Short mmCIF file of C-alpha atoms in Angstrom, two decimals:
data_model
loop_
_atom_site.label_atom_id
_atom_site.label_comp_id
_atom_site.label_asym_id
_atom_site.label_seq_id
_atom_site.Cartn_x
_atom_site.Cartn_y
_atom_site.Cartn_z
CA MET A 5 -19.28 43.89 -37.63
CA ASN A 6 -20.08 40.48 -36.21
CA GLY A 7 -18.86 37.40 -38.02
CA THR A 8 -21.10 34.60 -39.21
CA ILE A 9 -20.41 31.62 -36.99
CA ASP A 10 -21.11 28.06 -38.04
CA GLY A 11 -20.49 25.38 -35.42
CA PHE A 12 -21.54 22.53 -37.71
CA SER A 13 -19.57 23.06 -40.90
CA TYR A 14 -19.54 19.31 -41.58
CA GLY A 15 -23.10 18.67 -40.49
CA LEU A 16 -23.64 15.98 -37.87
CA VAL A 17 -20.30 14.32 -38.55
CA THR A 18 -18.30 16.32 -36.01
CA PRO A 19 -20.83 16.31 -33.12
CA VAL A 20 -21.46 12.57 -33.48
CA ALA A 21 -17.73 11.79 -33.70
CA ALA A 22 -17.08 14.08 -30.72
CA TYR A 23 -19.76 12.33 -28.69
CA VAL A 24 -18.35 8.90 -29.54
CA MET A 25 -14.86 9.90 -28.41
CA ALA A 26 -16.24 11.39 -25.19
CA CYS A 27 -18.05 8.11 -24.49
CA VAL A 28 -14.93 6.03 -25.26
CA GLY A 29 -12.77 8.11 -22.93
CA SER A 30 -15.41 8.04 -20.20
CA ALA A 31 -15.91 4.27 -20.48
CA LEU A 32 -12.17 3.56 -20.26
CA GLY A 33 -11.73 5.93 -17.34
CA LEU A 34 -14.64 4.41 -15.42
CA ARG A 35 -13.49 0.85 -16.06
CA CYS A 36 -9.99 1.60 -14.79
CA VAL A 37 -11.33 3.12 -11.58
CA VAL A 38 -13.71 0.18 -11.15
CA ARG A 39 -10.65 -2.06 -11.48
CA THR A 40 -9.00 -0.41 -8.47
CA VAL A 41 -12.09 -0.03 -6.27
CA HIS A 42 -14.16 -3.19 -6.72
CA HIS A 43 -11.52 -5.81 -7.58
CA GLU A 44 -8.15 -6.83 -6.30
CA PRO A 45 -6.10 -3.60 -6.28
CA GLY A 46 -3.02 -4.84 -8.12
CA TRP A 47 -1.02 -1.89 -9.38
CA ARG A 48 -3.42 0.75 -8.01
CA LEU A 49 -1.39 3.78 -9.03
CA GLY A 50 -0.98 2.53 -12.58
CA TRP A 51 -4.70 1.82 -13.07
CA LEU A 52 -5.71 5.23 -11.72
CA ALA A 53 -3.16 6.94 -13.97
CA LEU A 54 -4.38 4.99 -17.00
CA GLY A 55 -8.02 5.83 -16.23
CA ALA A 56 -7.31 9.52 -15.68
CA SER A 57 -5.25 9.77 -18.88
CA ALA A 58 -7.94 7.98 -20.91
CA LEU A 59 -10.67 10.24 -19.54
CA GLY A 60 -8.60 13.39 -20.12
CA CYS A 61 -7.65 12.36 -23.66
CA GLY A 62 -11.26 11.48 -24.44
CA ILE A 63 -12.50 14.90 -23.30
CA TRP A 64 -9.76 16.75 -25.14
CA THR A 65 -10.29 14.71 -28.33
CA MET A 66 -14.02 15.39 -28.16
CA HIS A 67 -13.36 19.13 -27.84
CA PHE A 68 -11.07 19.45 -30.85
CA ILE A 69 -13.06 17.12 -33.07
CA ALA A 70 -16.00 19.45 -32.44
CA MET A 71 -13.74 22.45 -33.10
CA THR A 72 -12.92 21.19 -36.62
CA GLY A 73 -16.56 21.92 -37.43
CA PHE A 74 -16.33 25.50 -36.10
CA SER A 75 -15.85 28.22 -38.70
CA VAL A 76 -16.37 31.93 -39.27
CA ALA A 77 -17.46 32.76 -42.80
CA GLU A 78 -15.54 36.05 -43.08
CA THR A 79 -12.12 34.95 -41.79
CA PRO A 80 -9.86 31.91 -41.67
CA ILE A 81 -9.09 30.35 -38.30
CA THR A 82 -5.65 29.19 -37.13
CA TYR A 83 -4.50 27.71 -33.84
CA ASP A 84 -1.58 28.52 -31.57
CA VAL A 85 0.36 25.25 -31.17
CA PRO A 86 1.76 25.73 -27.61
CA LEU A 87 -1.64 26.73 -26.23
CA THR A 88 -3.30 23.78 -27.95
CA VAL A 89 -0.79 21.34 -26.44
CA LEU A 90 -1.18 23.07 -23.06
CA SER A 91 -4.94 22.48 -23.19
CA LEU A 92 -4.28 18.73 -23.56
CA ALA A 93 -1.92 18.77 -20.58
CA VAL A 94 -4.48 20.67 -18.48
CA ALA A 95 -7.19 18.14 -19.34
CA ILE A 96 -5.05 15.18 -18.25
CA VAL A 97 -3.68 16.83 -15.08
CA VAL A 98 -6.97 18.09 -13.68
CA VAL A 99 -8.84 14.88 -14.46
CA SER A 100 -6.01 12.95 -12.80
CA ALA A 101 -6.37 15.07 -9.66
CA GLY A 102 -10.08 14.33 -9.39
CA VAL A 103 -9.70 10.63 -10.17
CA PHE A 104 -6.90 10.15 -7.63
CA ILE A 105 -8.85 11.95 -4.90
CA VAL A 106 -11.94 9.81 -5.36
CA GLY A 107 -9.96 6.65 -6.13
CA HIS A 108 -8.15 6.86 -2.78
CA ARG A 109 -10.85 8.42 -0.59
CA GLY A 110 -13.91 6.68 -2.03
CA ALA A 111 -17.37 8.10 -2.73
CA THR A 112 -17.47 10.32 0.36
CA ARG A 113 -19.22 13.66 0.19
CA VAL A 114 -16.01 15.64 0.70
CA ALA A 115 -14.04 13.61 -1.88
CA LEU A 116 -16.76 13.94 -4.51
CA THR A 117 -17.18 17.66 -3.87
CA VAL A 118 -13.47 18.46 -4.03
CA GLY A 119 -12.69 16.05 -6.86
CA GLY A 120 -15.73 17.11 -8.89
CA ALA A 121 -14.92 20.80 -8.45
CA ILE A 122 -11.30 20.35 -9.52
CA THR A 123 -12.19 18.18 -12.50
CA GLY A 124 -15.14 20.33 -13.62
CA LEU A 125 -13.21 23.58 -13.44
CA GLY A 126 -10.30 21.90 -15.20
CA VAL A 127 -12.51 20.69 -18.05
CA ALA A 128 -13.96 24.18 -18.43
CA THR A 129 -10.43 25.65 -18.36
CA MET A 130 -9.35 23.20 -21.06
CA HIS A 131 -12.30 24.23 -23.21
CA TYR A 132 -11.77 27.97 -23.00
CA LEU A 133 -7.99 27.60 -23.25
CA GLY A 134 -8.57 25.79 -26.54
CA MET A 135 -10.85 28.62 -27.61
CA PHE A 136 -8.19 31.17 -26.64
CA ALA A 137 -5.73 29.30 -28.89
CA MET A 138 -7.85 30.28 -31.92
CA GLN A 139 -6.52 33.18 -33.97
CA LEU A 140 -8.63 35.02 -36.53
CA ASN A 141 -9.28 38.45 -38.01
CA GLY A 142 -11.44 39.56 -35.13
CA GLU A 143 -12.04 39.27 -31.42
CA LEU A 144 -13.98 36.68 -29.49
CA SER A 145 -16.54 37.75 -26.90
CA TYR A 146 -18.60 35.60 -24.57
CA ASN A 147 -22.04 35.79 -23.03
CA ALA A 148 -21.49 35.66 -19.26
CA PHE A 149 -24.70 33.78 -18.48
CA THR A 150 -24.06 31.05 -21.06
CA VAL A 151 -20.45 30.69 -19.91
CA SER A 152 -21.63 30.26 -16.31
CA LEU A 153 -24.14 27.67 -17.47
CA SER A 154 -21.42 25.72 -19.30
CA VAL A 155 -19.23 25.73 -16.16
CA ILE A 156 -22.14 24.43 -14.07
CA VAL A 157 -22.69 21.64 -16.61
CA ALA A 158 -18.97 20.78 -16.41
CA LEU A 159 -19.08 20.65 -12.59
CA VAL A 160 -22.17 18.43 -12.53
CA ALA A 161 -20.81 16.15 -15.26
CA ALA A 162 -17.44 15.76 -13.53
CA THR A 163 -18.99 15.02 -10.13
CA ALA A 164 -21.41 12.51 -11.66
CA ALA A 165 -18.56 10.80 -13.54
CA LEU A 166 -16.45 10.47 -10.39
CA TRP A 167 -19.40 9.14 -8.43
CA ALA A 168 -20.12 6.60 -11.15
CA ALA A 169 -16.46 5.59 -11.22
CA VAL A 170 -16.54 4.36 -7.60
CA SER A 171 -20.21 3.32 -7.36
CA VAL A 172 -21.12 1.61 -10.65
CA GLN A 173 -20.12 -2.02 -11.22
CA GLY A 174 -20.58 -4.31 -14.19
CA PHE A 175 -19.99 -3.73 -17.87
CA LEU A 176 -23.53 -2.69 -18.82
CA ARG A 177 -23.85 -0.20 -15.97
CA THR A 178 -20.45 1.27 -16.75
CA LEU A 179 -21.44 1.55 -20.41
CA GLY A 180 -24.65 3.37 -19.48
CA ALA A 181 -22.77 5.75 -17.18
CA SER A 182 -20.23 6.50 -19.93
CA LEU A 183 -23.03 7.30 -22.41
CA VAL A 184 -24.51 9.80 -19.95
CA MET A 185 -21.08 11.23 -19.20
CA GLY A 186 -20.30 11.62 -22.91
CA LEU A 187 -23.59 13.43 -23.43
CA ALA A 188 -22.87 15.78 -20.52
CA VAL A 189 -19.34 16.61 -21.68
CA THR A 190 -20.43 17.17 -25.27
CA GLY A 191 -23.34 19.29 -24.05
CA MET A 192 -20.93 21.37 -21.99
CA HIS A 193 -18.79 22.00 -25.08
CA TYR A 194 -21.64 23.13 -27.30
CA THR A 195 -23.10 25.22 -24.48
CA GLY A 196 -19.79 27.02 -24.26
CA MET A 197 -19.66 27.43 -28.02
CA ALA A 198 -23.13 29.00 -27.93
CA ALA A 199 -21.69 31.75 -25.72
CA VAL A 200 -19.18 32.83 -28.41
CA SER A 201 -19.56 35.76 -30.75
CA VAL A 202 -16.93 37.15 -33.13
CA HIS A 203 -16.44 40.88 -33.72
CA LEU A 204 -14.54 41.30 -36.99
CA HIS A 205 -11.92 44.01 -37.52
CA ASN A 206 -12.96 46.74 -39.94
CA SER A 207 -9.79 46.63 -42.04
CA ILE A 208 -6.86 44.38 -42.69
CA GLU A 209 -4.48 47.05 -41.36
CA SER A 210 -6.15 47.06 -37.93
CA ALA A 211 -6.17 43.28 -37.70
CA PRO A 212 -3.43 41.54 -35.70
CA THR A 213 -1.00 39.29 -37.48
CA ILE A 214 -2.53 35.82 -37.74
CA SER A 215 0.01 33.09 -37.09
CA GLY A 216 -0.22 29.45 -36.20
CA GLN A 217 -1.58 26.59 -38.24
CA GLU A 218 -4.96 26.05 -39.79
CA GLY A 219 -7.39 23.74 -38.07
CA SER A 220 -7.17 20.80 -40.44
CA SER A 221 -3.37 20.91 -40.69
CA LEU A 222 -2.90 21.11 -36.89
CA LEU A 223 -5.84 19.39 -35.23
CA LEU A 224 -6.02 16.25 -37.33
CA PRO A 225 -2.34 15.25 -36.75
CA MET A 226 -2.63 16.15 -33.07
CA LEU A 227 -5.71 13.99 -32.71
CA LEU A 228 -3.82 10.91 -33.86
CA GLY A 229 -1.76 10.71 -30.65
CA PRO A 230 -4.69 10.71 -28.19
CA ILE A 231 -6.72 8.39 -30.42
CA ILE A 232 -3.86 5.86 -30.59
CA PHE A 233 -3.47 6.10 -26.81
CA LEU A 234 -7.18 5.42 -26.34
CA ILE A 235 -6.94 2.36 -28.59
CA LEU A 236 -4.02 1.00 -26.56
CA ALA A 237 -5.82 1.74 -23.29
CA ALA A 238 -8.88 -0.07 -24.60
CA ALA A 239 -6.74 -3.12 -25.39
CA VAL A 240 -5.30 -3.12 -21.85
CA VAL A 241 -8.75 -2.87 -20.27
CA MET A 242 -10.40 -5.42 -22.55
CA PHE A 243 -7.75 -8.08 -21.99
CA ASP A 244 -7.34 -7.59 -18.25
CA PRO A 245 -8.21 -11.02 -16.74
CA VAL A 246 -9.60 -9.56 -13.51
CA LEU A 247 -12.18 -7.45 -15.35
CA ILE A 248 -13.02 -10.27 -17.75
CA LEU A 249 -13.50 -12.97 -15.10
CA GLY A 250 -14.86 -10.76 -12.37
CA ASP A 251 -17.43 -8.78 -14.33
CA SER A 252 -20.52 -9.91 -12.45
CA ASP A 253 -21.87 -6.73 -10.90
CA GLY A 254 -19.88 -7.21 -7.74
CA ARG A 255 -20.78 -10.86 -7.14
CA ASP A 256 -17.18 -11.88 -7.68
CA LYS A 257 -16.05 -10.17 -4.52
CA PRO A 258 -16.52 -12.29 -1.38
CA ALA A 259 -18.91 -10.84 1.11
CA LYS A 260 -17.34 -9.84 4.35
CA GLY A 261 -19.56 -11.69 6.79
CA ARG A 262 -18.89 -13.28 10.14
CA SER A 263 -20.71 -15.94 12.11
CA LYS A 264 -20.17 -16.80 15.74
CA VAL A 265 -19.41 -20.28 17.00
CA VAL A 266 -20.10 -21.14 20.63
CA ALA A 267 -17.82 -23.87 21.96
CA ARG A 268 -17.71 -24.77 25.63
CA GLY A 269 -19.11 -21.42 26.67
CA ASN A 270 -16.61 -19.31 24.67
CA THR A 271 -17.70 -17.08 21.74
CA MET A 272 -15.22 -17.07 18.86
CA PRO A 273 -15.71 -14.97 15.69
CA VAL A 274 -15.28 -17.07 12.57
CA ARG A 275 -15.32 -15.58 9.03
CA VAL A 276 -17.80 -17.35 6.77
CA THR A 277 -18.23 -16.33 3.13
CA GLY A 278 -21.72 -15.08 2.29
CA ILE A 279 -23.01 -14.68 5.87
CA GLN A 280 -23.42 -11.13 7.09
CA ASP A 281 -23.33 -9.96 10.69
CA SER A 282 -26.73 -10.04 12.31
CA PRO A 283 -28.14 -9.60 15.83
CA ALA A 284 -28.95 -13.33 15.85
CA PRO A 285 -25.63 -15.15 15.39
CA VAL A 286 -25.34 -18.53 13.85
CA VAL A 287 -24.77 -20.88 16.78
CA HIS A 288 -23.23 -24.29 16.52
CA SER A 289 -24.11 -26.20 19.69
CA VAL A 290 -21.43 -28.30 21.32
CA PRO A 291 -22.36 -30.50 24.31
CA GLN A 292 -21.16 -29.07 27.61
CA ALA A 293 -19.12 -31.08 30.08
CA ASP A 294 -21.99 -31.56 32.55
CA HIS A 295 -24.20 -33.03 29.80
CA TRP A 296 -21.71 -35.50 28.44
CA PRO A 297 -22.69 -39.21 29.04
CA SER A 298 -20.85 -41.10 31.72
CA ALA A 299 -18.01 -43.24 30.51
CA ALA A 300 -18.64 -46.99 30.49
CA PRO A 301 -16.96 -48.83 33.42
CA GLN A 302 -13.62 -50.26 32.53
CA ARG A 303 -13.39 -54.07 32.42
CA SER A 304 -10.34 -55.92 33.64
CA ALA A 305 -8.28 -58.29 31.51
CA ASP A 306 -9.45 -61.25 33.58
CA ASP A 307 -13.10 -60.39 32.85
CA GLU A 308 -12.36 -60.16 29.13
CA ARG A 309 -10.64 -63.56 29.17
CA ALA A 310 -13.45 -65.09 31.17
CA GLN A 311 -16.01 -63.88 28.62
CA TYR A 312 -14.32 -65.37 25.57
CA ARG A 313 -12.52 -68.48 26.99
CA GLU A 314 -13.62 -72.01 26.09
CA THR A 315 -15.72 -74.03 28.45
CA GLY A 316 -13.53 -75.82 30.92
CA ALA A 317 -10.40 -73.95 29.89
CA GLY A 318 -8.05 -73.71 32.83
CA ASP A 319 -9.73 -76.52 34.79
CA PRO A 320 -7.83 -79.69 35.68
CA TYR A 321 -7.60 -82.23 32.86
CA GLY A 322 -9.81 -84.76 34.52
CA ALA A 323 -12.42 -82.27 35.68
CA ARG A 324 -12.77 -80.95 32.13
CA TYR A 325 -13.71 -84.31 30.67
CA GLU A 326 -15.84 -85.26 33.62
CA ALA A 327 -17.98 -82.25 32.82
CA GLU A 328 -18.44 -83.47 29.30
#
């Protein structure tokens, strides 16, 4: 007998809350990568680690907030604690791998392909590992086509997020990219949940022993840690002076232009802010030696004295007054 599955036990509360957490994690992750790529590097390793951890925690938090709304009418659901914690570790590690690849290599085709594949497969692994941690009086089965579709969505979402992390600048653009990323990650989760069906055991005797903790008693306390981390990460990002003062869609970064100055026949490259290289260089003309004006003839000291001396100065005393 198949169980009656309800993925929205609390109505729209869980999907909306899950989407918000996915957007928060995506926004923090993107802003941290923007900090390392488009501004002064600073502590590059630390910013990439903070961004990867925020993105991984956001995805994991989204997943398990959505899972609190998942129920099967005919059986209670518990969760295996080690597997649940392992799913969080997987989310952070695989997202870190993708972020570090793209953060160091840039938005090249190879880096985006490899980083997006690792991150997308890791997000899908985190999702189905969290599903495997569920224990109930029955067995879970999956529709292969829907599972494949959810993995494709995860790959596309991860690649798009990594591309946005190194290509999008400015607060508003990063916010828009995080909203799209949150929608893609949440869509991947509910696509994967649509692939699930539960086959209940016919009798209590044939059912395996259900251990672990119930969803509310396990998931809610576990969610506090990642949520507190996201709040602290948000404080670090919001109060970073480089992001606050340099948030002008890339206009804060000096353009790498060069002009060429011609002096006495020699071409010397000179870096000038805001001027790009062009086939027609900026030329500052300096007069050549053959065009310089001839120097004025030097005048002797006697000529200078003769020009400014008084009339009759130097003449005999009598001759001077005879002239007058």
